[in-house]
Amino acid sequence: MTNPSKIDIRSLRLEELTARLAEWGEPAYRARQVYEWLWNKGATQISDMTNLSLALRNRLEEHFEIRNVKVQHSQFSKDGTIKNALTLHDGLVVESVMIPTPTRITACVSSQVGCSLGCTFCATARMKRMRNLNPDEIYDQVVAIQKQAQETLGRPLTNIVFMGMGEPLLNYRNTMEAIEKITSPQGLGLSPRRITVSTAGVAKMIRQMADEKVRFKLALSLHSAIDSKRSRLMPINETNTLADLEAALDYWYQQTRSRVTLEYVVWEGVNDGEEDVRALVRFARKFPSKVNLIEYNSVGEDSLRQAHPSAIAAYTEALEAAGITCSFRRSRGRDIDAACGQLANKGEAVVQKTS
Ligand code: SAH
């Protein structure tokens, strides 16, 4: 647990840290050393910072602490996927997933504890939103999986997807700051092209990212290109309609020249008809995109069922005929509820906040 009289050292920017240490008469390069320990070497305690004098380490410890996320528990799928339950400094729990393939290792990270969007098919929606994650809490998920990748497979982490719990664009600043720490040379130095932010569709923030000329990739969870159906599946569509999203994604492409991925699950009797296929082709053609058909992972006690393979084939054929790249993503880690939409802290008792 945290000590409320101490400051979370990772909440300070480099300039703030530099100013703080300057008050103690320390030169600017000291602050850079501390920063490197925090964001490049992933130090978990101030005493790890062995190139600082003992006096400075003690002084830092009097005022600051590192609020590391702790891996409380990991579950191992027979397909190699690992799901982690992580405890935050206030006792809340989030999940992250390591997904290995022969050529890459992907970290699937959470951006919020729970989620406010209420998508009918997603288990996280049942938890409601408890709070946003701080940049360091997102960063720690990546570092934990980086270690796991080396320890279990002897290979480095190659990709990051923001497809865990929560809506990253409703925790915008913290998500951007975490990505900055993950990609900057003073941080982990991972290429932004290997990071994908997935959104349920917050048009205003898609435009904001485009204006900031971010260099990571963007995925939109679409699931239907017909407004009335999409609103039933994803209530956020009532305020961020397909027309809003189309305009925002077009703007995104103009600014970034980066092709958007459209994520799409086909459900029996919901979006497996010809008009659904036509609507998706029309939508996907409006700006450069590719479609990722995702296998549905049941979240229990609901009426949604994965569509028949022939319905999926109808989508693939129509998309290919229209010249739109399309892939079908097999589910990973289902046996441990680690697949898309299955993250709901089931393995763990969530410590409920009282205030
Ligand atoms: N809030 C973000 C990221 C979290 S969800 C978003 O909506 O994109 C990550 C992906 O999993 C999204 O594409 C989402 O639509 C998909 N997903 C959610 N529940 C699912 C389920 N039960 N089966 C398959 N995919 C699911």
CSV table of C-alpha atoms and ligand atoms in Angstrom, one decimal:
chain,number,residue,atom,x,y,z
A,1,MET,CA,0.0,0.0,0.0
A,2,THR,CA,1.1,3.5,-0.5
A,3,ASN,CA,2.3,6.1,1.9
A,4,PRO,CA,0.1,9.2,1.4
A,5,SER,CA,2.8,11.5,2.8
A,6,LYS,CA,5.1,10.5,0.0
A,7,ILE,CA,4.9,11.6,-3.7
A,8,ASP,CA,4.7,9.0,-6.5
A,9,ILE,CA,8.0,9.8,-8.1
A,10,ARG,CA,6.8,8.7,-11.5
A,11,SER,CA,4.1,11.3,-11.5
A,12,LEU,CA,6.8,13.9,-12.1
A,13,ARG,CA,8.0,14.9,-15.6
A,14,LEU,CA,11.7,15.1,-16.2
A,15,GLU,CA,11.6,18.9,-15.9
A,16,GLU,CA,9.8,18.7,-12.5
A,17,LEU,CA,12.3,16.1,-11.3
A,18,THR,CA,15.1,18.3,-12.4
A,19,ALA,CA,13.7,21.3,-10.6
A,20,ARG,CA,13.2,19.3,-7.4
A,21,LEU,CA,16.7,18.0,-7.4
A,22,ALA,CA,18.1,21.5,-8.3
A,23,GLU,CA,16.6,22.7,-5.0
A,24,TRP,CA,18.8,20.2,-3.3
A,25,GLY,CA,21.8,21.4,-5.2
A,26,GLU,CA,21.9,18.5,-7.5
A,27,PRO,CA,23.0,19.0,-11.2
A,28,ALA,CA,20.6,18.3,-14.0
A,29,TYR,CA,22.3,15.0,-15.0
A,30,ARG,CA,21.3,13.5,-11.7
A,31,ALA,CA,17.7,14.0,-12.6
A,32,ARG,CA,18.3,12.3,-15.9
A,33,GLN,CA,19.9,9.4,-14.1
A,34,VAL,CA,16.9,9.0,-11.8
A,35,TYR,CA,14.6,9.3,-14.8
A,36,GLU,CA,16.5,6.6,-16.6
A,37,TRP,CA,16.2,4.3,-13.6
A,38,LEU,CA,12.5,4.9,-13.5
A,39,TRP,CA,11.6,4.7,-17.2
A,40,ASN,CA,14.4,2.8,-18.9
A,41,LYS,CA,15.6,0.3,-16.3
A,42,GLY,CA,12.2,-0.2,-14.7
A,43,ALA,CA,13.6,0.3,-11.1
A,44,THR,CA,11.1,-0.9,-8.5
A,45,GLN,CA,12.7,0.8,-5.5
A,46,ILE,CA,14.8,3.9,-5.0
A,47,SER,CA,17.5,1.8,-3.4
A,48,ASP,CA,18.0,0.1,-6.8
A,49,MET,CA,19.5,3.4,-8.1
A,50,THR,CA,23.1,2.3,-7.4
A,51,ASN,CA,24.9,5.1,-9.3
A,52,LEU,CA,23.4,7.7,-6.9
A,53,SER,CA,25.1,8.5,-3.6
A,54,LEU,CA,23.6,6.8,-0.5
A,55,ALA,CA,22.8,10.3,0.8
A,56,LEU,CA,20.7,11.2,-2.2
A,57,ARG,CA,19.0,7.8,-2.3
A,58,ASN,CA,18.0,8.4,1.4
A,59,ARG,CA,16.8,11.8,0.7
A,60,LEU,CA,14.7,10.7,-2.3
A,61,GLU,CA,13.2,7.9,-0.1
A,62,GLU,CA,12.1,10.5,2.5
A,63,HIS,CA,10.0,12.3,-0.1
A,64,PHE,CA,9.1,9.9,-2.8
A,65,GLU,CA,8.1,6.3,-3.5
A,66,ILE,CA,7.7,4.1,-6.6
A,67,ARG,CA,4.2,2.9,-6.8
A,68,ASN,CA,4.8,-0.3,-8.8
A,69,VAL,CA,2.1,-2.5,-10.1
A,70,LYS,CA,2.5,-6.0,-8.7
A,71,VAL,CA,1.9,-9.2,-10.6
A,72,GLN,CA,-0.4,-10.9,-8.1
A,73,HIS,CA,-1.2,-14.0,-10.0
A,74,SER,CA,-0.6,-15.4,-13.6
A,75,GLN,CA,-2.6,-18.0,-15.5
A,76,PHE,CA,-1.0,-20.1,-18.2
A,77,SER,CA,-3.0,-21.2,-21.3
A,78,LYS,CA,-2.1,-24.3,-23.1
A,79,ASP,CA,-1.5,-22.2,-26.3
A,80,GLY,CA,1.2,-20.2,-24.5
A,81,THR,CA,-0.9,-17.2,-23.6
A,82,ILE,CA,-0.3,-15.8,-20.1
A,83,LYS,CA,-2.9,-13.7,-18.3
A,84,ASN,CA,-1.7,-11.6,-15.4
A,85,ALA,CA,-3.8,-10.1,-12.6
A,86,LEU,CA,-2.0,-7.0,-11.4
A,87,THR,CA,-2.6,-5.2,-8.1
A,88,LEU,CA,-2.5,-1.4,-8.1
A,89,HIS,CA,-1.3,0.7,-5.2
A,90,ASP,CA,-4.9,1.2,-4.0
A,91,GLY,CA,-5.7,-2.5,-4.1
A,92,LEU,CA,-7.7,-2.5,-7.3
A,93,VAL,CA,-6.9,-5.2,-9.9
A,94,VAL,CA,-6.4,-5.0,-13.7
A,95,GLU,CA,-5.4,-7.7,-16.2
A,96,SER,CA,-2.8,-7.9,-18.9
A,97,VAL,CA,-2.1,-10.7,-21.4
A,98,MET,CA,1.1,-12.0,-23.1
A,99,ILE,CA,0.3,-13.5,-26.5
A,100,PRO,CA,3.2,-15.4,-28.2
A,101,THR,CA,3.3,-16.5,-31.8
A,102,PRO,CA,6.3,-18.0,-33.6
A,103,THR,CA,7.3,-14.6,-34.9
A,104,ARG,CA,6.2,-12.1,-32.3
A,105,ILE,CA,5.2,-11.6,-28.7
A,106,THR,CA,2.4,-9.2,-28.1
A,107,ALA,CA,1.4,-7.5,-24.8
A,108,CYS,CA,-2.3,-6.7,-24.5
A,109,VAL,CA,-2.6,-4.0,-21.9
A,110,SER,CA,-5.4,-2.3,-20.0
A,111,SER,CA,-6.0,1.4,-19.8
A,112,GLN,CA,-8.7,1.6,-17.2
A,113,VAL,CA,-10.0,-0.5,-14.3
A,114,GLY,CA,-13.3,-1.6,-15.7
A,115,CYS,CA,-15.0,0.3,-18.5
A,116,SER,CA,-17.9,2.8,-18.8
A,117,LEU,CA,-19.0,1.9,-22.3
A,118,GLY,CA,-21.3,-1.0,-21.7
A,119,CYS,CA,-20.7,-2.9,-25.0
A,120,THR,CA,-23.2,-5.8,-24.7
A,121,PHE,CA,-20.7,-8.5,-25.8
A,122,CYS,CA,-17.8,-7.6,-23.5
A,123,ALA,CA,-17.1,-9.0,-20.1
A,124,THR,CA,-15.3,-5.8,-18.9
A,125,ALA,CA,-18.5,-3.8,-19.3
A,126,ARG,CA,-20.0,-5.8,-16.4
A,127,MET,CA,-17.4,-4.4,-14.0
A,128,LYS,CA,-18.3,-0.7,-14.7
A,129,ARG,CA,-15.5,1.8,-14.7
A,130,MET,CA,-13.7,2.2,-11.4
A,131,ARG,CA,-10.8,4.5,-12.4
A,132,ASN,CA,-8.3,5.5,-15.1
A,133,LEU,CA,-4.8,4.0,-15.0
A,134,ASN,CA,-1.9,6.3,-14.6
A,135,PRO,CA,0.9,6.3,-17.2
A,136,ASP,CA,3.2,4.4,-14.9
A,137,GLU,CA,0.5,1.7,-14.3
A,138,ILE,CA,0.2,1.2,-18.1
A,139,TYR,CA,4.0,1.2,-18.4
A,140,ASP,CA,4.4,-1.4,-15.7
A,141,GLN,CA,2.1,-3.8,-17.5
A,142,VAL,CA,4.5,-3.7,-20.5
A,143,VAL,CA,7.6,-4.1,-18.3
A,144,ALA,CA,6.1,-7.1,-16.6
A,145,ILE,CA,5.3,-8.8,-19.9
A,146,GLN,CA,8.8,-7.9,-21.2
A,147,LYS,CA,10.3,-9.8,-18.3
A,148,GLN,CA,7.9,-12.7,-18.8
A,149,ALA,CA,8.7,-12.9,-22.5
A,150,GLN,CA,12.4,-13.2,-21.7
A,151,GLU,CA,11.9,-15.6,-18.8
A,152,THR,CA,9.5,-18.0,-20.4
A,153,LEU,CA,10.5,-17.9,-24.1
A,154,GLY,CA,13.9,-16.1,-24.2
A,155,ARG,CA,12.6,-13.7,-26.8
A,156,PRO,CA,11.8,-10.0,-26.6
A,157,LEU,CA,8.4,-8.4,-26.5
A,158,THR,CA,7.7,-7.1,-30.0
A,159,ASN,CA,4.2,-5.6,-30.0
A,160,ILE,CA,1.7,-3.8,-27.8
A,161,VAL,CA,-2.0,-3.6,-28.2
A,162,PHE,CA,-4.3,-1.5,-26.1
A,163,MET,CA,-7.0,-4.1,-26.2
A,164,GLY,CA,-7.3,-5.0,-22.5
A,165,MET,CA,-9.7,-3.5,-20.1
A,166,GLY,CA,-11.0,0.0,-20.6
A,167,GLU,CA,-11.3,2.6,-23.4
A,168,PRO,CA,-7.9,4.2,-24.0
A,169,LEU,CA,-9.4,7.3,-25.6
A,170,LEU,CA,-11.4,8.0,-22.5
A,171,ASN,CA,-8.1,8.0,-20.6
A,172,TYR,CA,-6.4,10.0,-23.3
A,173,ARG,CA,-3.6,11.9,-21.6
A,174,ASN,CA,-2.4,9.0,-19.5
A,175,THR,CA,-2.4,6.7,-22.5
A,176,MET,CA,-0.4,9.1,-24.6
A,177,GLU,CA,2.1,9.6,-21.8
A,178,ALA,CA,2.5,5.9,-21.3
A,179,ILE,CA,3.1,5.5,-25.0
A,180,GLU,CA,5.7,8.3,-24.8
A,181,LYS,CA,7.5,6.4,-22.0
A,182,ILE,CA,7.3,3.1,-23.9
A,183,THR,CA,8.6,4.5,-27.2
A,184,SER,CA,11.1,7.3,-26.2
A,185,PRO,CA,14.8,6.5,-26.3
A,186,GLN,CA,15.0,7.5,-22.6
A,187,GLY,CA,12.2,5.0,-22.0
A,188,LEU,CA,11.8,1.5,-23.4
A,189,GLY,CA,12.6,2.5,-26.9
A,190,LEU,CA,10.0,0.4,-28.6
A,191,SER,CA,8.9,1.4,-32.1
A,192,PRO,CA,5.5,3.2,-32.2
A,193,ARG,CA,4.7,1.3,-35.4
A,194,ARG,CA,4.4,-1.8,-33.2
A,195,ILE,CA,1.8,-0.3,-30.9
A,196,THR,CA,-1.9,-0.4,-31.7
A,197,VAL,CA,-4.5,1.6,-29.8
A,198,SER,CA,-8.0,0.1,-30.1
A,199,THR,CA,-11.0,2.3,-29.5
A,200,ALA,CA,-14.8,1.8,-29.4
A,201,GLY,CA,-14.9,5.0,-31.3
A,202,VAL,CA,-14.5,8.4,-29.7
A,203,ALA,CA,-14.5,10.7,-32.7
A,204,LYS,CA,-13.2,13.8,-31.0
A,205,MET,CA,-10.2,12.0,-29.6
A,206,ILE,CA,-9.4,10.3,-32.9
A,207,ARG,CA,-9.1,13.8,-34.3
A,208,GLN,CA,-7.0,14.9,-31.4
A,209,MET,CA,-4.6,12.1,-32.0
A,210,ALA,CA,-4.4,12.9,-35.7
A,211,ASP,CA,-3.6,16.5,-34.8
A,212,GLU,CA,-0.8,15.3,-32.6
A,213,LYS,CA,0.5,13.3,-35.5
A,214,VAL,CA,1.0,10.2,-33.4
A,215,ARG,CA,3.0,7.4,-34.9
A,216,PHE,CA,1.3,4.4,-33.5
A,217,LYS,CA,-1.5,2.4,-35.3
A,218,LEU,CA,-5.2,2.8,-34.7
A,219,ALA,CA,-8.0,0.1,-34.6
A,220,LEU,CA,-11.7,0.8,-34.4
A,221,SER,CA,-14.0,-1.8,-32.9
A,222,LEU,CA,-16.8,-1.6,-35.5
A,223,HIS,CA,-18.9,-4.7,-35.3
A,224,SER,CA,-21.7,-3.2,-37.4
A,225,ALA,CA,-21.7,-0.5,-40.1
A,226,ILE,CA,-25.5,0.1,-39.6
A,227,ASP,CA,-26.2,2.7,-37.0
A,228,SER,CA,-29.2,1.2,-35.4
A,229,LYS,CA,-27.5,-2.2,-34.9
A,230,ARG,CA,-24.2,-0.7,-33.8
A,231,SER,CA,-26.0,1.4,-31.2
A,232,ARG,CA,-27.6,-1.7,-29.7
A,233,LEU,CA,-24.3,-3.5,-29.5
A,234,MET,CA,-22.3,-0.5,-28.5
A,235,PRO,CA,-24.2,2.4,-26.8
A,236,ILE,CA,-21.3,4.8,-27.5
A,237,ASN,CA,-22.6,4.8,-31.1
A,238,GLU,CA,-25.5,7.0,-30.0
A,239,THR,CA,-23.2,9.9,-29.5
A,240,ASN,CA,-20.4,8.9,-31.9
A,241,THR,CA,-22.3,7.8,-34.9
A,242,LEU,CA,-20.9,6.0,-38.0
A,243,ALA,CA,-20.9,9.4,-39.8
A,244,ASP,CA,-18.9,11.0,-37.0
A,245,LEU,CA,-16.4,8.1,-37.0
A,246,GLU,CA,-16.1,8.0,-40.8
A,247,ALA,CA,-15.2,11.7,-40.8
A,248,ALA,CA,-12.8,11.4,-37.9
A,249,LEU,CA,-11.1,8.4,-39.5
A,250,ASP,CA,-10.8,10.1,-42.9
A,251,TYR,CA,-9.1,13.0,-41.0
A,252,TRP,CA,-6.9,10.5,-39.2
A,253,TYR,CA,-5.7,9.1,-42.5
A,254,GLN,CA,-5.1,12.6,-44.0
A,255,GLN,CA,-2.9,13.6,-41.0
A,256,THR,CA,-1.1,10.3,-40.3
A,257,ARG,CA,-1.2,8.3,-43.6
A,258,SER,CA,-1.7,5.3,-41.4
A,259,ARG,CA,-4.3,2.7,-42.4
A,260,VAL,CA,-7.0,2.0,-39.8
A,261,THR,CA,-7.9,-1.6,-38.8
A,262,LEU,CA,-11.6,-2.3,-38.4
A,263,GLU,CA,-12.3,-5.0,-35.8
A,264,TYR,CA,-15.4,-6.9,-36.4
A,265,VAL,CA,-17.2,-9.9,-34.8
A,266,VAL,CA,-19.9,-11.7,-36.8
A,267,TRP,CA,-22.8,-12.9,-34.7
A,268,GLU,CA,-25.5,-15.3,-35.7
A,269,GLY,CA,-28.8,-13.5,-36.5
A,270,VAL,CA,-27.3,-10.1,-35.5
A,271,ASN,CA,-24.9,-9.0,-38.3
A,272,ASP,CA,-24.6,-12.0,-40.6
A,273,GLY,CA,-26.9,-10.8,-43.3
A,274,GLU,CA,-26.2,-9.5,-46.8
A,275,GLU,CA,-27.1,-5.9,-45.9
A,276,ASP,CA,-24.5,-6.1,-43.0
A,277,VAL,CA,-21.8,-7.2,-45.4
A,278,ARG,CA,-22.7,-4.4,-47.9
A,279,ALA,CA,-22.7,-1.8,-45.2
A,280,LEU,CA,-19.3,-2.9,-44.0
A,281,VAL,CA,-17.8,-2.8,-47.5
A,282,ARG,CA,-19.2,0.7,-48.0
A,283,PHE,CA,-17.8,1.9,-44.7
A,284,ALA,CA,-14.4,0.3,-45.2
A,285,ARG,CA,-14.0,1.9,-48.6
A,286,LYS,CA,-14.4,5.5,-47.3
A,287,PHE,CA,-10.8,5.7,-46.2
A,288,PRO,CA,-7.8,3.3,-46.4
A,289,SER,CA,-8.5,0.4,-44.0
A,290,LYS,CA,-8.3,-3.3,-43.5
A,291,VAL,CA,-10.7,-5.5,-41.7
A,292,ASN,CA,-9.9,-7.9,-38.9
A,293,LEU,CA,-12.7,-10.4,-38.4
A,294,ILE,CA,-12.4,-11.6,-34.8
A,295,GLU,CA,-13.7,-14.8,-33.3
A,296,TYR,CA,-16.3,-14.3,-30.7
A,297,ASN,CA,-15.4,-15.3,-27.2
A,298,SER,CA,-18.4,-16.1,-25.2
A,299,VAL,CA,-18.8,-14.1,-22.0
A,300,GLY,CA,-21.5,-16.4,-20.7
A,301,GLU,CA,-25.2,-16.1,-20.0
A,302,ASP,CA,-25.9,-14.0,-23.1
A,303,SER,CA,-27.7,-14.6,-26.3
A,304,LEU,CA,-24.8,-13.8,-28.7
A,305,ARG,CA,-23.3,-16.7,-30.7
A,306,GLN,CA,-20.5,-16.7,-33.3
A,307,ALA,CA,-22.0,-16.8,-36.8
A,308,HIS,CA,-21.8,-19.8,-39.1
A,309,PRO,CA,-18.5,-20.1,-41.1
A,310,SER,CA,-20.5,-19.5,-44.3
A,311,ALA,CA,-21.4,-16.0,-43.0
A,312,ILE,CA,-17.8,-15.2,-42.2
A,313,ALA,CA,-16.9,-16.5,-45.7
A,314,ALA,CA,-19.5,-14.1,-47.2
A,315,TYR,CA,-17.7,-11.2,-45.5
A,316,THR,CA,-14.3,-12.3,-46.6
A,317,GLU,CA,-15.3,-12.8,-50.2
A,318,ALA,CA,-17.1,-9.4,-50.4
A,319,LEU,CA,-14.2,-7.6,-48.8
A,320,GLU,CA,-11.7,-9.2,-51.0
A,321,ALA,CA,-13.8,-8.5,-54.1
A,322,ALA,CA,-13.8,-4.8,-53.1
A,323,GLY,CA,-10.0,-4.9,-52.7
A,324,ILE,CA,-10.1,-4.6,-48.9
A,325,THR,CA,-7.5,-6.6,-47.0
A,326,CYS,CA,-9.2,-8.9,-44.6
A,327,SER,CA,-7.9,-11.3,-42.0
A,328,PHE,CA,-9.6,-13.7,-39.5
A,329,ARG,CA,-8.1,-13.6,-36.1
A,330,ARG,CA,-8.1,-16.9,-34.1
A,331,SER,CA,-8.8,-16.4,-30.5
A,332,ARG,CA,-6.0,-17.0,-28.0
A,333,GLY,CA,-6.0,-17.9,-24.3
A,334,ARG,CA,-9.7,-18.7,-24.2
A,335,ASP,CA,-9.2,-21.6,-21.7
A,336,ILE,CA,-8.1,-19.0,-19.1
A,337,ASP,CA,-10.6,-16.3,-20.1
A,338,ALA,CA,-7.7,-14.2,-21.5
A,339,ALA,CA,-9.2,-13.6,-24.9
A,340,CYS,CA,-10.7,-10.4,-26.2
A,341,GLY,CA,-13.6,-9.2,-24.2
A,342,GLN,CA,-13.1,-11.8,-21.5
A,343,LEU,CA,-11.1,-9.7,-19.0
A,344,ALA,CA,-13.2,-9.2,-16.0
A,345,ASN,CA,-11.0,-10.0,-13.0
A,346,LYS,CA,-12.8,-13.3,-12.8
A,347,GLY,CA,-9.8,-15.1,-11.3
A,348,GLU,CA,-9.5,-12.5,-8.6
A,349,ALA,CA,-11.6,-10.9,-5.9
A,350,VAL,CA,-11.7,-7.3,-6.9
A,351,VAL,CA,-11.1,-5.0,-3.9
A,352,GLN,CA,-14.0,-2.7,-4.1
A,353,LYS,CA,-13.4,0.9,-3.3
A,354,THR,CA,-15.6,2.3,-0.5
A,355,SER,CA,-15.4,5.9,-1.4
B,1,SAH,N1,-12.2,-0.2,-25.6
B,1,SAH,C1,-11.3,-0.6,-26.6
B,1,SAH,C2,-10.3,-1.7,-26.3
B,1,SAH,C3,-10.8,-2.9,-25.5
B,1,SAH,S1,-11.7,-4.2,-26.3
B,1,SAH,C4,-12.2,-1.1,-27.8
B,1,SAH,O1,-13.4,-1.1,-27.7
B,1,SAH,O2,-11.6,-1.3,-28.9
B,1,SAH,C5,-10.5,-4.9,-27.4
B,1,SAH,C6,-11.2,-5.6,-28.6
B,1,SAH,O3,-11.9,-6.8,-28.1
B,1,SAH,C7,-12.3,-4.8,-29.2
B,1,SAH,O4,-12.2,-4.9,-30.6
B,1,SAH,C8,-13.6,-5.4,-28.8
B,1,SAH,O5,-14.6,-5.0,-29.6
B,1,SAH,C9,-13.2,-6.8,-28.7
B,1,SAH,N2,-14.1,-7.6,-27.9
B,1,SAH,C10,-14.8,-7.3,-26.8
B,1,SAH,N3,-15.5,-8.3,-26.3
B,1,SAH,C11,-15.3,-9.3,-27.2
B,1,SAH,C12,-15.7,-10.7,-27.2
B,1,SAH,N4,-16.5,-11.2,-26.2
B,1,SAH,N5,-15.3,-11.5,-28.2
B,1,SAH,C13,-14.4,-11.0,-29.1
B,1,SAH,N6,-14.0,-9.8,-29.1
B,1,SAH,C14,-14.4,-8.9,-28.2
